[in-house]
Amino acid sequence: MENLTGKFAFVTGSTDGVGRMVASQLARAGAEVVVHGRDADRGRQVVAEIEADGGQARFIAADLSDTGQVRALAQSVLQRTQRLDLLVNNAGIGSGGPDGKRQTNAAGQELRFAVNYLAGFVLTSELLPMLKASAPARIVNVSSAGQQEIDFGDVMLTRGYSGGRAYMQSKLAQILFTFDLAQRLQGTGVTVNCLHPASYMATTMVREAGVTPWSTVEQGAQAILNLATSPTLEGRSGLYFDGLRESRANAQAYDPAARAKLRALSLDLAGMSAKPD
Ligand SMILES: NC(=O)c1ccc[n+]([C@@H]2O[C@H](COP(=O)([O-])OP(=O)(O)OC[C@H]3O[C@@H](n4cnc5c(N)ncnc54)[C@H](OP(=O)(O)O)[C@@H]3O)[C@@H](O)[C@H]2O)c1
């Protein structure tokens, strides 16, 4: 990997799974890293491991199901640094297995939509001024090959719920957001891309779904780090990758009307006026 000395990176969901490995490898390459998750003990452990390896990191706890905590997280990041070169929106929850029941956050929003998509939308929006001021800077949204069309008539999935559907809808929402934001960031020096890291990596999410892993965490981390740091992607934005290969996402992601609808809905749900751009 490139030497990242002097760079500042923020990886959500880096107390576990692929995010943890990405944070460690960014720190090993010289970046100062913000580690994030809900579990403070695990957060401190990841920071200690990075420091023992000669890197620099700090931990910030926040539950992304709560928009207030998402905003506070962004403020904490802004207070701790003068620059932000890389934001990786990686935190997420899986399908919850075949018997998963519909869950909501305190605001009544369907939980996977709120955590996997809306939190990243709000966080990115709050951090955009610093990313722009640090340009060239990159945003990487960790999505999935599991994608399902957003049903704008019932985004909160009050009918016909399944955990798989909720997960896949939230993952496609991240891709629509990526493509929409890439257009809005043209000329700013901030790029935004998204990816399916690898299929069924050996992580907590996959174990909890009762699936036997197919891929290693290393494979997924390599794919994320490719979008995050590869010189070959300098200036390239609005892309979807399947692992290390540029690929096509679900057709809805290429529909400008659907993207505009999602943007308007997200602004409304987050109580925002006209961000992010
Ligand atoms: N695993 C796969 O095969 C696979 C395939 C395709 C895409 N992905 C995507 O890759 C990303 C990482 O997945 P993973 O498999 O590495 O998952 P994981 O091992 O379960 O780790 C998830 C991370 O997200 C954090 N997180 C979960 N809910 C949160 C919440 N409400 N607020 C704040 N942080 C939260 C967890 O931290 P705490 O527990 O400390 O809160 C943890 O650090 C996800 O976006 C996932 O959709 C994974």
Short mmCIF file of C-alpha atoms and ligand atoms in Angstrom, two decimals:
data_model
loop_
_atom_site.label_atom_id
_atom_site.label_comp_id
_atom_site.label_asym_id
_atom_site.label_seq_id
_atom_site.Cartn_x
_atom_site.Cartn_y
_atom_site.Cartn_z
CA MET A 1 0.00 0.00 0.00
CA GLU A 2 0.96 3.67 -0.43
CA ASN A 3 2.70 5.39 2.44
CA LEU A 4 -0.15 7.19 4.25
CA THR A 5 1.94 9.20 6.74
CA GLY A 6 0.20 12.52 7.43
CA LYS A 7 -3.20 11.21 6.29
CA PHE A 8 -6.22 11.00 8.56
CA ALA A 9 -8.75 8.21 8.07
CA PHE A 10 -12.07 7.37 9.69
CA VAL A 11 -13.49 3.85 9.39
CA THR A 12 -16.94 3.20 10.85
CA GLY A 13 -17.55 -0.25 12.29
CA SER A 14 -13.88 -0.91 12.89
CA THR A 15 -14.21 -2.70 16.23
CA ASP A 16 -14.83 -5.98 14.40
CA GLY A 17 -14.80 -7.81 11.07
CA VAL A 18 -13.46 -6.32 7.89
CA GLY A 19 -13.52 -2.74 9.23
CA ARG A 20 -11.13 -3.71 11.98
CA MET A 21 -8.65 -5.11 9.50
CA VAL A 22 -8.98 -2.06 7.22
CA ALA A 23 -8.32 0.31 10.14
CA SER A 24 -5.25 -1.71 11.21
CA GLN A 25 -3.81 -1.78 7.71
CA LEU A 26 -4.38 1.94 7.16
CA ALA A 27 -2.58 2.62 10.46
CA ARG A 28 0.24 0.29 9.50
CA ALA A 29 0.68 2.31 6.30
CA GLY A 30 1.09 5.45 8.44
CA ALA A 31 -2.40 6.97 8.58
CA GLU A 32 -3.84 8.27 11.81
CA VAL A 33 -7.09 6.38 12.23
CA VAL A 34 -10.37 6.88 14.05
CA VAL A 35 -11.75 3.52 15.15
CA HIS A 36 -15.51 3.40 15.68
CA GLY A 37 -18.20 1.03 16.96
CA ARG A 38 -20.54 0.65 19.90
CA ASP A 39 -18.41 -1.64 22.02
CA ALA A 40 -15.90 0.47 23.97
CA ASP A 41 -13.88 -2.51 25.25
CA ARG A 42 -13.35 -3.81 21.75
CA GLY A 43 -12.63 -0.27 20.54
CA ARG A 44 -9.90 0.19 23.14
CA GLN A 45 -8.48 -3.21 22.25
CA VAL A 46 -8.24 -2.33 18.55
CA VAL A 47 -6.53 0.98 19.41
CA ALA A 48 -4.08 -0.85 21.71
CA GLU A 49 -3.26 -3.34 18.94
CA ILE A 50 -2.66 -0.55 16.43
CA GLU A 51 -0.45 1.32 18.89
CA ALA A 52 1.50 -1.83 19.74
CA ASP A 53 2.13 -2.15 15.99
CA GLY A 54 3.56 1.39 15.93
CA GLY A 55 0.45 3.10 14.55
CA GLN A 56 -1.76 5.95 15.72
CA ALA A 57 -5.46 5.53 16.48
CA ARG A 58 -8.23 6.67 18.76
CA PHE A 59 -11.67 5.24 19.45
CA ILE A 60 -15.03 6.99 19.35
CA ALA A 61 -18.17 5.12 20.41
CA ALA A 62 -21.54 5.81 18.78
CA ASP A 63 -24.66 3.83 18.01
CA LEU A 64 -25.49 4.56 14.39
CA SER A 65 -29.15 3.65 14.88
CA ASP A 66 -29.53 7.02 16.62
CA THR A 67 -29.23 10.07 14.34
CA GLY A 68 -28.29 12.22 17.35
CA GLN A 69 -25.33 9.96 18.06
CA VAL A 70 -24.35 10.00 14.38
CA ARG A 71 -24.19 13.81 14.47
CA ALA A 72 -22.25 13.76 17.76
CA LEU A 73 -19.82 11.25 16.22
CA ALA A 74 -19.21 13.60 13.29
CA GLN A 75 -18.59 16.49 15.69
CA SER A 76 -16.11 14.38 17.71
CA VAL A 77 -14.20 13.55 14.55
CA LEU A 78 -14.17 17.21 13.48
CA GLN A 79 -12.87 18.25 16.91
CA ARG A 80 -10.05 15.71 16.83
CA THR A 81 -8.50 16.57 13.49
CA GLN A 82 -7.67 19.41 11.14
CA ARG A 83 -8.07 17.22 8.05
CA LEU A 84 -9.92 14.15 6.80
CA ASP A 85 -8.47 12.30 3.82
CA LEU A 86 -10.58 9.16 3.93
CA LEU A 87 -14.01 8.21 5.21
CA VAL A 88 -15.01 4.54 5.02
CA ASN A 89 -18.70 3.98 5.75
CA ASN A 90 -18.38 0.33 6.70
CA ALA A 91 -20.46 -0.27 9.84
CA GLY A 92 -23.46 -2.46 9.29
CA ILE A 93 -25.78 -5.12 10.55
CA GLY A 94 -26.60 -8.27 8.63
CA SER A 95 -29.90 -9.83 7.71
CA GLY A 96 -30.41 -11.30 11.19
CA GLY A 97 -30.86 -14.81 9.82
CA PRO A 98 -33.99 -16.46 8.42
CA ASP A 99 -36.14 -15.85 11.52
CA GLY A 100 -35.19 -12.20 12.01
CA LYS A 101 -38.09 -9.99 13.10
CA ARG A 102 -38.57 -6.43 11.87
CA GLN A 103 -36.80 -3.96 14.17
CA THR A 104 -36.94 -0.19 14.37
CA ASN A 105 -34.84 2.52 15.99
CA ALA A 106 -36.21 4.97 18.58
CA ALA A 107 -37.48 7.19 15.74
CA GLY A 108 -39.50 4.28 14.32
CA GLN A 109 -37.25 3.83 11.26
CA GLU A 110 -36.60 0.31 9.99
CA LEU A 111 -33.29 -0.61 11.66
CA ARG A 112 -31.22 -1.83 8.72
CA PHE A 113 -32.19 1.16 6.59
CA ALA A 114 -31.25 3.46 9.52
CA VAL A 115 -27.91 1.85 10.44
CA ASN A 116 -26.62 0.57 7.11
CA TYR A 117 -27.68 3.52 4.96
CA LEU A 118 -29.11 6.59 6.67
CA ALA A 119 -26.31 6.88 9.25
CA GLY A 120 -23.72 6.99 6.46
CA PHE A 121 -25.76 9.59 4.60
CA VAL A 122 -25.85 11.86 7.67
CA LEU A 123 -22.23 11.24 8.68
CA THR A 124 -20.96 11.95 5.18
CA SER A 125 -22.99 15.11 4.99
CA GLU A 126 -21.60 16.40 8.28
CA LEU A 127 -18.01 15.55 7.31
CA LEU A 128 -18.12 16.85 3.73
CA PRO A 129 -16.81 20.35 4.48
CA MET A 130 -13.66 18.86 6.04
CA LEU A 131 -13.26 16.28 3.27
CA LYS A 132 -13.51 19.06 0.68
CA ALA A 133 -11.00 21.19 2.58
CA SER A 134 -8.62 18.18 2.62
CA ALA A 135 -9.03 17.32 -1.09
CA PRO A 136 -7.97 15.14 -2.75
CA ALA A 137 -10.02 13.00 -0.38
CA ARG A 138 -11.98 9.79 -0.74
CA ILE A 139 -15.22 8.31 0.55
CA VAL A 140 -15.76 4.55 0.34
CA ASN A 141 -19.21 3.09 1.01
CA VAL A 142 -19.11 -0.59 1.89
CA SER A 143 -22.22 -2.04 0.30
CA SER A 144 -22.92 -5.57 -0.89
CA ALA A 145 -23.74 -7.68 -3.95
CA GLY A 146 -26.97 -8.45 -2.10
CA GLN A 147 -29.19 -5.65 -3.45
CA GLN A 148 -32.93 -5.23 -3.63
CA GLU A 149 -34.90 -2.39 -5.23
CA ILE A 150 -36.07 0.26 -2.81
CA ASP A 151 -39.86 0.19 -2.53
CA PHE A 152 -40.61 3.90 -2.28
CA GLY A 153 -44.19 3.04 -1.32
CA ASP A 154 -43.01 1.25 1.82
CA VAL A 155 -39.35 2.06 2.50
CA MET A 156 -39.72 1.09 6.16
CA LEU A 157 -40.91 -2.37 5.09
CA THR A 158 -44.07 -2.46 7.18
CA ARG A 159 -45.40 -5.14 4.80
CA GLY A 160 -43.73 -8.34 3.64
CA TYR A 161 -40.70 -7.86 5.89
CA SER A 162 -37.75 -10.17 5.80
CA GLY A 163 -34.28 -9.53 7.22
CA GLY A 164 -32.75 -10.34 3.84
CA ARG A 165 -34.96 -7.84 2.07
CA ALA A 166 -34.21 -5.15 4.68
CA TYR A 167 -30.46 -5.76 4.40
CA MET A 168 -30.45 -5.78 0.60
CA GLN A 169 -32.60 -2.64 0.33
CA SER A 170 -30.26 -0.78 2.70
CA LYS A 171 -27.24 -1.93 0.68
CA LEU A 172 -28.73 -0.72 -2.61
CA ALA A 173 -29.61 2.60 -0.94
CA GLN A 174 -25.88 3.05 -0.22
CA ILE A 175 -25.15 2.59 -3.93
CA LEU A 176 -27.83 5.07 -5.08
CA PHE A 177 -26.38 7.53 -2.57
CA THR A 178 -22.83 6.94 -3.86
CA PHE A 179 -23.77 7.61 -7.48
CA ASP A 180 -25.86 10.66 -6.57
CA LEU A 181 -23.15 12.14 -4.36
CA ALA A 182 -20.42 11.51 -6.95
CA GLN A 183 -22.27 13.77 -9.39
CA ARG A 184 -22.73 16.44 -6.78
CA LEU A 185 -19.04 16.33 -5.82
CA GLN A 186 -17.71 16.77 -9.35
CA GLY A 187 -14.88 19.27 -9.37
CA THR A 188 -14.36 19.25 -5.59
CA GLY A 189 -11.48 16.74 -5.50
CA VAL A 190 -13.54 14.44 -3.26
CA THR A 191 -14.36 11.08 -4.83
CA VAL A 192 -16.95 8.58 -3.64
CA ASN A 193 -17.11 4.92 -4.65
CA CYS A 194 -18.79 1.81 -3.29
CA LEU A 195 -18.29 -1.92 -3.35
CA HIS A 196 -19.18 -5.45 -2.50
CA PRO A 197 -16.06 -6.36 -0.49
CA ALA A 198 -16.25 -10.18 -0.70
CA SER A 199 -18.93 -12.85 -0.34
CA TYR A 200 -19.60 -14.29 3.09
CA MET A 201 -16.40 -13.33 4.81
CA ALA A 202 -15.64 -15.00 8.13
CA THR A 203 -17.10 -12.23 10.30
CA THR A 204 -19.59 -11.87 13.15
CA MET A 205 -22.36 -10.83 10.75
CA VAL A 206 -21.97 -13.97 8.66
CA ARG A 207 -21.61 -16.27 11.67
CA GLU A 208 -24.78 -14.77 13.20
CA ALA A 209 -26.68 -15.50 9.98
CA GLY A 210 -25.68 -19.15 10.33
CA VAL A 211 -23.75 -19.14 7.03
CA THR A 212 -20.49 -21.01 6.47
CA PRO A 213 -17.95 -18.41 5.26
CA TRP A 214 -16.77 -18.50 1.64
CA SER A 215 -14.18 -15.71 1.75
CA THR A 216 -11.55 -14.44 4.12
CA VAL A 217 -11.65 -11.09 5.88
CA GLU A 218 -8.31 -10.35 4.14
CA GLN A 219 -10.00 -10.55 0.72
CA GLY A 220 -12.67 -8.02 1.70
CA ALA A 221 -10.13 -5.72 3.33
CA GLN A 222 -7.99 -5.77 0.20
CA ALA A 223 -10.99 -4.72 -1.92
CA ILE A 224 -11.90 -1.87 0.43
CA LEU A 225 -8.28 -0.69 0.64
CA ASN A 226 -8.10 -0.73 -3.15
CA LEU A 227 -10.90 1.85 -3.38
CA ALA A 228 -9.51 3.74 -0.39
CA THR A 229 -5.90 4.09 -1.46
CA SER A 230 -5.07 2.79 -4.94
CA PRO A 231 -3.37 5.43 -7.12
CA THR A 232 -5.13 3.89 -10.15
CA LEU A 233 -8.43 5.23 -8.79
CA GLU A 234 -7.22 8.76 -8.28
CA GLY A 235 -9.93 11.17 -9.45
CA ARG A 236 -12.33 8.34 -10.33
CA SER A 237 -15.75 8.58 -8.72
CA GLY A 238 -19.25 7.14 -8.82
CA LEU A 239 -18.07 3.55 -9.32
CA TYR A 240 -19.33 0.22 -7.99
CA PHE A 241 -16.79 -2.56 -7.52
CA ASP A 242 -17.33 -6.26 -6.93
CA GLY A 243 -14.17 -7.08 -4.98
CA LEU A 244 -11.29 -5.74 -7.04
CA ARG A 245 -13.27 -5.47 -10.30
CA GLU A 246 -15.39 -2.57 -11.50
CA SER A 247 -18.91 -3.91 -11.93
CA ARG A 248 -22.61 -3.09 -12.42
CA ALA A 249 -25.02 -2.64 -9.55
CA ASN A 250 -28.80 -3.20 -9.54
CA ALA A 251 -30.52 -1.18 -12.31
CA GLN A 252 -32.28 1.13 -9.84
CA ALA A 253 -28.90 2.69 -9.00
CA TYR A 254 -28.69 4.05 -12.56
CA ASP A 255 -32.12 5.73 -12.38
CA PRO A 256 -31.64 9.44 -11.63
CA ALA A 257 -35.28 9.79 -10.54
CA ALA A 258 -34.87 7.03 -7.93
CA ARG A 259 -31.69 8.66 -6.66
CA ALA A 260 -33.39 12.05 -6.34
CA LYS A 261 -36.31 10.42 -4.53
CA LEU A 262 -33.96 8.71 -2.08
CA ARG A 263 -32.06 11.96 -1.49
CA ALA A 264 -35.28 13.86 -0.73
CA LEU A 265 -36.52 11.09 1.57
CA SER A 266 -33.18 10.91 3.39
CA LEU A 267 -33.03 14.66 3.96
CA ASP A 268 -36.53 14.49 5.34
CA LEU A 269 -35.82 11.50 7.62
CA ALA A 270 -32.64 13.12 8.92
CA GLY A 271 -34.33 16.47 9.43
CA MET A 272 -31.86 18.17 7.09
CA SER A 273 -32.45 20.87 4.51
CA ALA A 274 -30.28 20.58 1.41
CA LYS A 275 -27.21 18.50 2.17
CA PRO A 276 -25.03 16.71 1.26
CA ASP A 277 -23.40 18.49 -1.65
N1 LIG B 1 -19.36 -10.21 5.89
C1 LIG B 1 -19.60 -10.25 4.59
O1 LIG B 1 -19.45 -11.29 3.96
C2 LIG B 1 -20.08 -9.03 3.87
C3 LIG B 1 -20.44 -9.14 2.52
C4 LIG B 1 -20.85 -8.01 1.85
C5 LIG B 1 -20.86 -6.80 2.50
N2 LIG B 1 -20.48 -6.70 3.81
C6 LIG B 1 -20.52 -5.40 4.47
O2 LIG B 1 -19.28 -5.16 5.10
C7 LIG B 1 -19.47 -4.32 6.23
C8 LIG B 1 -18.78 -4.92 7.44
O3 LIG B 1 -19.33 -6.18 7.70
P1 LIG B 1 -18.63 -7.27 8.63
O4 LIG B 1 -18.99 -8.57 8.06
O5 LIG B 1 -17.22 -6.90 8.87
O6 LIG B 1 -19.50 -7.08 9.97
P2 LIG B 1 -19.19 -7.37 11.49
O7 LIG B 1 -17.98 -8.22 11.69
O8 LIG B 1 -20.48 -7.82 12.07
O9 LIG B 1 -18.82 -5.91 12.05
C9 LIG B 1 -19.77 -4.89 12.01
C10 LIG B 1 -19.17 -3.60 12.56
O10 LIG B 1 -20.21 -2.60 12.53
C11 LIG B 1 -20.39 -2.09 13.84
N3 LIG B 1 -21.82 -1.82 14.07
C12 LIG B 1 -22.85 -2.65 13.91
N4 LIG B 1 -24.00 -2.05 14.27
C13 LIG B 1 -23.67 -0.80 14.67
C14 LIG B 1 -24.41 0.29 15.18
N5 LIG B 1 -25.74 0.25 15.36
N6 LIG B 1 -23.75 1.42 15.50
C15 LIG B 1 -22.40 1.48 15.35
N7 LIG B 1 -21.65 0.50 14.88
C16 LIG B 1 -22.27 -0.65 14.55
C17 LIG B 1 -19.87 -3.18 14.79
O11 LIG B 1 -19.36 -2.60 15.97
P3 LIG B 1 -19.97 -2.84 17.46
O12 LIG B 1 -20.45 -4.25 17.51
O13 LIG B 1 -18.84 -2.46 18.36
O14 LIG B 1 -21.06 -1.84 17.53
C18 LIG B 1 -18.70 -3.74 13.99
O15 LIG B 1 -17.54 -2.95 14.19
C19 LIG B 1 -20.99 -4.18 6.40
O16 LIG B 1 -21.43 -2.95 5.89
C20 LIG B 1 -21.54 -5.32 5.58
O17 LIG B 1 -22.84 -5.07 5.09
C21 LIG B 1 -20.10 -7.80 4.52
#
